Amino acid sequence: MPGVIIRKNALQIDLRAQGYGKEPLPLSPTPVNIRYAERLRLEILGKIERGTFVLAEYFPESPRVPKAVAESTTNDVITLGNVFTEWLAVKRPELQHSTADQYRQTLDSYHFDAVRQLPADQLTFRELKMLLAGLPENAKTFNNVASVLSMALEYGHLAKMISEPLHLHITMRKNQKPQPDPFTLEQVELLLQRFGSTRARDYYEFAFFSGIRPSEQIALCWPKVDLTTGTVLVDQALTRGKVKGTKTTDVREIELTARARQVLERQRAVTQLAGERVFVGDDGKGFTSTEEPLRRWWKPAMKLSGLRQRDARQTRHTFATVCLMAGITPAWAARQLGHSVEMFYRVYSRWIDKADKGAERRKLDGYISAKPGDMDSKIG
């Protein structure tokens, strides 16, 4: 596609016609990354047209960034928009690129249009509260936006661009997180029969019986698979077209269940010689986002199945609950999923309680129903 320049070890997005330059993108020139660069360029062109593009947010290493920042701070008046831009540029190296993109999209959103040009030190408590009152009522959406604003304002205060610690006056709303809604094994088998291709069926069979995250699954490469030992090394994920570390930045080795291993045995004949990726689409191309298999395969199959509509994240919840109902120790299941044991207990406590199939309750019932004399002897 015109506008994306392919170098030996990197990519560039050509924005010379828009008054910028050949901006560097630190990605290797793989087909997946090239497609990501094409989409990114279209996104940037749209922002340039709307007048909301900030070079430093996309290309912090560009030699043109200092000039762009300097021009935006004429007469030493620092606006809230300047605070947002500087905070994101400082924060970006610490973040996964997908998280940085989410933060940027939040700060570029219409929620801040009314205050972006306001001198940073003129933001008052009252204006902040009015701004927060105008955010979406949904607690999760509110918290997503307000948390980013809070971090940016805290940076502005510590950097002496905002005199008052206004970030301390941002309170998150209580949000009821959606509970796991796993499938039964019978429902899993029914759903797998509704996928329209072998590749789709294998993809989701592996998801159900490995517990791997969708972003980890689309990034899975054959060098990470060891069918001799029946293990897979999970050390990367693919989000927004870019390979990164896993969600928790932890590297883990998962043990393959028999069903998951059978899927990989079938996939060897299809994808191992064709390229690195274990799972590809029906067109033979690797995925650039988790939305692709969701849109192409999951949603149509769910409609055909007649089952209650659920999202594909339930594949992991299904694996976790199946482990518990099979009597697997929570520590092993947590390790497979890449959770801490504490988080695993917090999310799946309801199924942990059921996993003993009533054995603990029967012990208690037996004790309570014992004769008074027997109870006295047990207590004594």
Coordinates of C-alpha atoms in Angstrom, one line a residue, residues 7-354:
R7 CA 13.1 -1.1 5.2
K8 CA 15.5 -4.0 5.9
N9 CA 14.7 -4.2 9.6
A10 CA 11.9 -1.6 10.1
L11 CA 8.9 0.2 8.6
Q12 CA 8.2 3.8 8.0
I13 CA 4.9 5.6 7.5
D14 CA 5.2 8.3 4.9
L15 CA 3.4 11.5 6.0
R16 CA 5.5 14.0 3.9
A17 CA 2.4 15.0 1.9
Q18 CA 0.7 15.9 5.2
G19 CA 3.6 18.1 6.4
Y20 CA 5.5 15.6 8.6
G21 CA 8.0 13.1 7.3
K22 CA 8.9 9.5 6.9
E23 CA 8.0 8.5 10.5
P24 CA 9.7 5.5 12.0
L25 CA 7.8 2.5 13.2
P26 CA 10.0 0.1 15.2
L27 CA 8.5 -3.1 13.7
S28 CA 10.1 -5.8 11.5
P29 CA 8.7 -5.8 8.0
T30 CA 6.6 -9.0 8.3
P31 CA 3.2 -9.3 6.5
V32 CA 1.3 -8.9 9.7
N33 CA 3.2 -5.8 10.7
I34 CA 2.9 -4.3 7.2
R35 CA -0.9 -4.7 7.4
Y36 CA -0.9 -3.1 10.9
A37 CA 1.1 -0.1 9.5
E38 CA -1.4 0.3 6.7
R39 CA -4.3 0.5 9.2
L40 CA -2.3 2.8 11.5
R41 CA -1.6 5.2 8.6
L42 CA -5.3 5.4 7.7
E43 CA -6.1 6.1 11.3
I44 CA -3.5 8.9 11.4
L45 CA -4.8 10.4 8.1
G46 CA -8.3 10.6 9.6
K47 CA -6.9 12.4 12.7
I48 CA -5.0 14.8 10.5
E49 CA -8.1 15.6 8.6
R50 CA -10.0 16.2 11.9
G51 CA -7.2 18.3 13.4
T52 CA -6.6 16.0 16.3
F53 CA -3.3 14.3 15.3
V54 CA -0.4 14.7 17.8
L55 CA 2.9 13.4 16.3
A56 CA 4.5 12.6 19.7
E57 CA 1.7 10.3 20.6
Y58 CA 2.3 8.0 17.6
F59 CA 6.0 8.6 16.9
P60 CA 7.8 9.8 20.2
E61 CA 11.2 9.0 18.6
S62 CA 10.6 11.2 15.6
P63 CA 13.1 14.0 15.1
R64 CA 10.2 16.3 14.5
V65 CA 8.6 15.8 17.9
P66 CA 10.6 18.5 19.8
K67 CA 9.6 21.0 17.2
A68 CA 5.9 19.9 17.3
V69 CA 5.9 20.1 21.1
A70 CA 7.5 23.5 21.1
E71 CA 5.0 24.9 18.7
S72 CA 2.2 23.7 20.9
T73 CA 3.5 25.6 23.9
T74 CA 3.6 29.1 22.5
N75 CA 4.3 31.8 25.1
D76 CA 5.0 29.1 27.7
V77 CA 1.3 28.5 28.2
I78 CA 0.9 24.9 28.9
T79 CA -2.5 23.5 28.1
L80 CA -4.2 20.3 29.4
G81 CA -3.6 18.9 26.0
N82 CA 0.1 19.5 26.4
V83 CA 0.0 17.7 29.8
F84 CA -1.8 14.7 28.2
T85 CA 0.7 14.6 25.3
E86 CA 3.8 14.8 27.6
W87 CA 2.4 12.3 30.1
L88 CA 1.7 9.8 27.4
A89 CA 5.2 10.3 25.8
V90 CA 6.8 9.7 29.2
K91 CA 4.5 6.7 30.1
R92 CA 4.6 5.0 26.7
P93 CA 8.0 3.1 27.2
E94 CA 6.5 1.5 30.4
L95 CA 3.4 0.2 28.7
Q96 CA 2.4 -2.6 26.4
H97 CA 1.7 -0.9 23.0
S98 CA -2.0 -1.9 23.1
T99 CA -2.4 -0.2 26.5
A100 CA -0.6 2.9 25.2
D101 CA -3.0 3.0 22.3
Q102 CA -6.0 2.7 24.6
Y103 CA -4.7 5.6 26.7
R104 CA -4.1 7.7 23.6
Q105 CA -7.6 7.0 22.2
T106 CA -9.1 7.9 25.6
L107 CA -7.3 11.3 25.8
D108 CA -8.1 12.0 22.1
S109 CA -11.8 11.3 22.7
Y110 CA -14.6 13.9 22.7
H111 CA -14.8 13.8 26.5
F112 CA -11.9 16.2 26.7
D113 CA -12.6 18.5 23.8
A114 CA -13.9 21.3 26.0
V115 CA -10.8 21.4 28.2
R116 CA -8.0 20.3 26.0
Q117 CA -7.0 23.9 25.2
L118 CA -7.5 25.1 28.7
P119 CA -4.3 26.4 30.4
A120 CA -3.4 23.5 32.7
D121 CA -3.0 25.6 35.9
Q122 CA -6.5 27.1 35.4
L123 CA -8.3 23.8 35.8
T124 CA -10.4 24.1 39.0
F125 CA -12.0 21.6 41.3
R126 CA -15.4 22.8 40.0
E127 CA -14.4 22.3 36.3
L128 CA -13.0 18.9 37.1
K129 CA -16.2 17.8 38.8
M130 CA -18.3 19.1 35.8
L131 CA -16.0 17.2 33.5
L132 CA -16.5 14.0 35.4
A133 CA -20.2 14.5 35.6
G134 CA -20.3 14.6 31.8
L135 CA -18.6 11.2 31.4
P136 CA -20.6 8.1 30.6
E137 CA -22.8 6.8 33.5
N138 CA -21.8 3.2 33.0
A139 CA -19.3 2.5 35.8
K140 CA -16.9 0.5 33.8
T141 CA -16.7 3.1 31.0
F142 CA -16.5 5.9 33.5
N143 CA -13.6 4.2 35.3
N144 CA -11.7 3.5 32.1
V145 CA -11.8 7.2 31.2
A146 CA -11.4 8.7 34.7
S147 CA -8.4 6.5 35.6
V148 CA -6.5 7.7 32.6
L149 CA -7.4 11.3 33.4
S150 CA -6.3 10.8 37.0
M151 CA -2.9 9.5 36.0
A152 CA -2.3 12.4 33.5
L153 CA -3.4 15.0 36.1
E154 CA -1.1 13.4 38.8
Y155 CA 1.8 13.7 36.3
G156 CA 0.9 17.3 35.6
H157 CA 0.9 18.1 39.4
L158 CA 4.2 16.3 40.1
A159 CA 5.8 18.0 37.0
K160 CA 4.6 21.4 38.4
M161 CA 2.4 22.1 35.5
I162 CA -0.8 21.9 37.6
S163 CA -0.6 23.5 41.1
E164 CA -3.4 21.6 42.8
P165 CA -3.5 17.8 43.3
L166 CA -6.8 17.5 41.5
H167 CA -6.2 13.8 40.7
L168 CA -7.0 13.1 44.4
H169 CA -10.6 14.2 43.8
I170 CA -11.3 11.6 41.2
T171 CA -13.2 8.7 42.7
M172 CA -13.8 5.5 40.8
R173 CA -17.3 4.1 40.7
K174 CA -18.3 0.7 42.0
N175 CA -18.4 -1.7 39.1
Q176 CA -19.9 -5.2 39.2
K177 CA -17.6 -7.3 37.1
P178 CA -19.2 -9.9 34.9
Q179 CA -19.0 -13.3 36.3
P180 CA -17.6 -16.3 34.4
D181 CA -20.3 -18.0 32.3
P182 CA -18.6 -21.2 31.2
F183 CA -20.0 -23.9 28.9
T184 CA -20.6 -27.5 30.0
L185 CA -18.7 -30.2 28.1
E186 CA -21.9 -31.2 26.3
Q187 CA -22.3 -27.6 25.1
V188 CA -18.7 -27.4 24.0
E189 CA -19.1 -30.5 21.8
L190 CA -22.4 -29.1 20.3
L191 CA -20.7 -25.7 19.6
L192 CA -17.6 -27.3 18.0
Q193 CA -19.9 -29.1 15.5
R194 CA -21.3 -25.8 14.3
F195 CA -18.0 -24.3 13.0
G196 CA -18.0 -24.2 9.2
S197 CA -14.4 -25.3 8.7
T198 CA -11.8 -27.6 10.2
R199 CA -9.5 -24.7 10.9
A200 CA -12.2 -22.9 12.8
R201 CA -13.1 -26.0 14.8
D202 CA -9.5 -26.8 15.6
Y203 CA -8.8 -23.2 16.7
Y204 CA -11.6 -23.2 19.2
E205 CA -11.1 -26.8 20.3
F206 CA -7.6 -25.8 21.3
A207 CA -8.9 -22.7 23.1
F208 CA -11.4 -24.8 25.1
F209 CA -8.9 -27.5 26.1
S210 CA -5.8 -25.5 26.7
G211 CA -7.1 -22.4 28.5
I212 CA -4.8 -20.1 26.5
R213 CA -5.7 -16.4 26.0
P214 CA -6.9 -15.5 22.6
S215 CA -4.1 -13.0 22.1
E216 CA -1.6 -15.7 23.0
Q217 CA -3.2 -18.2 20.7
I218 CA -3.0 -16.1 17.6
A219 CA 0.6 -15.4 18.3
L220 CA 1.5 -19.1 19.0
C221 CA 4.4 -20.2 16.7
W222 CA 5.7 -23.7 16.0
P223 CA 9.1 -23.2 17.6
K224 CA 7.3 -22.8 21.0
V225 CA 5.5 -26.2 20.6
D226 CA 7.1 -29.4 21.9
L227 CA 4.9 -32.4 21.0
T228 CA 7.5 -34.8 22.4
T229 CA 7.0 -33.5 25.9
G230 CA 3.5 -32.3 25.3
T231 CA 4.2 -28.7 26.3
V232 CA 3.8 -25.3 24.8
L233 CA 5.9 -22.2 25.8
V234 CA 3.7 -19.2 26.1
D235 CA 5.8 -16.1 26.1
Q236 CA 4.1 -13.7 23.7
A237 CA 0.8 -12.3 22.6
L238 CA -0.4 -10.4 19.5
T239 CA -2.5 -7.2 20.0
R240 CA -3.2 -4.5 17.5
G241 CA -1.0 -6.2 15.0
K242 CA 2.1 -6.2 17.2
V243 CA 3.8 -9.1 19.0
K244 CA 4.4 -8.3 22.7
G245 CA 4.8 -10.1 26.0
T246 CA 1.9 -11.8 27.6
K247 CA -0.8 -9.9 29.5
T248 CA 0.9 -10.5 32.8
T249 CA 4.4 -10.3 31.3
D250 CA 5.1 -13.8 32.7
V251 CA 6.5 -16.6 30.7
R252 CA 4.8 -20.0 31.4
E253 CA 5.0 -23.5 30.0
I254 CA 1.6 -25.2 29.7
E255 CA 1.0 -28.9 29.7
L256 CA -1.2 -30.0 26.8
T257 CA -4.3 -32.0 27.5
A258 CA -5.0 -34.9 25.1
R259 CA -7.6 -32.9 23.2
A260 CA -5.3 -29.9 22.8
R261 CA -2.4 -32.1 21.7
Q262 CA -4.5 -33.8 19.1
V263 CA -5.4 -30.4 17.6
L264 CA -1.7 -29.6 17.3
E265 CA -1.0 -32.9 15.6
R266 CA -3.6 -32.1 13.0
Q267 CA -2.3 -28.6 12.6
R268 CA 1.2 -29.8 11.8
A269 CA 0.2 -31.0 8.4
V270 CA -1.6 -27.7 7.7
T271 CA 0.6 -24.9 9.0
Q272 CA 4.0 -26.1 10.2
L273 CA 5.7 -26.1 6.8
A274 CA 3.7 -23.1 5.6
G275 CA 5.1 -20.7 8.2
E276 CA 5.7 -20.0 11.8
R277 CA 2.1 -19.5 13.0
V278 CA 0.3 -22.5 14.4
F279 CA -3.2 -21.1 13.7
V280 CA -4.2 -19.2 10.6
G281 CA -7.4 -18.2 9.0
D282 CA -9.3 -20.0 6.2
D283 CA -7.3 -17.9 3.7
G284 CA -4.0 -19.3 5.1
K285 CA -2.9 -15.9 6.6
G286 CA -2.0 -15.2 10.2
F287 CA -4.4 -13.2 12.3
T288 CA -3.6 -9.6 13.1
S289 CA -6.2 -9.3 16.0
T290 CA -8.4 -11.5 18.1
E291 CA -11.4 -9.8 16.5
E292 CA -10.8 -11.8 13.2
P293 CA -11.5 -15.3 14.5
L294 CA -14.3 -13.9 16.7
R295 CA -16.0 -12.3 13.7
R296 CA -15.4 -15.0 11.1
W297 CA -15.9 -18.1 13.2
W298 CA -17.2 -17.6 16.7
K299 CA -20.2 -15.4 16.2
P300 CA -21.7 -17.4 13.3
A301 CA -21.2 -20.7 15.1
M302 CA -22.8 -19.3 18.3
K303 CA -25.9 -18.3 16.3
L304 CA -26.2 -21.8 14.7
S305 CA -25.7 -23.6 18.0
G306 CA -28.9 -22.3 19.6
L307 CA -26.9 -21.8 22.9
R308 CA -27.1 -18.7 25.0
Q309 CA -24.9 -16.1 23.5
R310 CA -21.5 -15.8 25.1
D311 CA -18.2 -14.3 24.1
A312 CA -15.1 -16.2 23.3
R313 CA -13.5 -15.4 26.6
Q314 CA -15.6 -18.1 28.1
T315 CA -13.3 -20.7 26.5
R316 CA -10.8 -19.9 29.3
H317 CA -13.5 -19.9 32.0
T318 CA -14.7 -23.3 30.7
F319 CA -11.2 -24.7 30.9
A320 CA -10.8 -23.4 34.4
T321 CA -14.1 -24.8 35.7
V322 CA -13.6 -28.1 33.9
C323 CA -10.3 -28.5 35.7
L324 CA -12.0 -27.8 39.1
M325 CA -14.9 -30.2 38.5
A326 CA -12.4 -32.9 37.5
G327 CA -10.7 -32.5 40.9
I328 CA -7.5 -30.7 39.6
T329 CA -5.7 -28.6 42.2
P330 CA -6.3 -24.9 41.8
A331 CA -2.6 -24.2 41.8
W332 CA -2.1 -26.4 38.7
A333 CA -5.0 -24.8 36.9
A334 CA -3.9 -21.3 37.8
R335 CA -0.4 -22.0 36.4
Q336 CA -1.9 -23.3 33.1
L337 CA -4.0 -20.1 32.8
G338 CA -1.2 -17.7 33.7
H339 CA -3.1 -16.5 36.9
S340 CA -1.8 -16.1 40.4
V341 CA -3.4 -18.6 42.8
E342 CA -5.0 -15.6 44.6
M343 CA -6.7 -14.3 41.5
F344 CA -7.8 -17.8 40.6
Y345 CA -9.5 -18.3 43.9
R346 CA -11.1 -14.9 43.6
V347 CA -12.6 -15.5 40.1
Y348 CA -13.5 -19.2 40.5
S349 CA -14.3 -19.6 44.2
R350 CA -17.9 -20.6 43.3
W351 CA -16.7 -23.6 41.3
I352 CA -14.0 -24.5 43.8
D353 CA -16.7 -24.8 46.4
K354 CA -18.6 -27.2 44.2

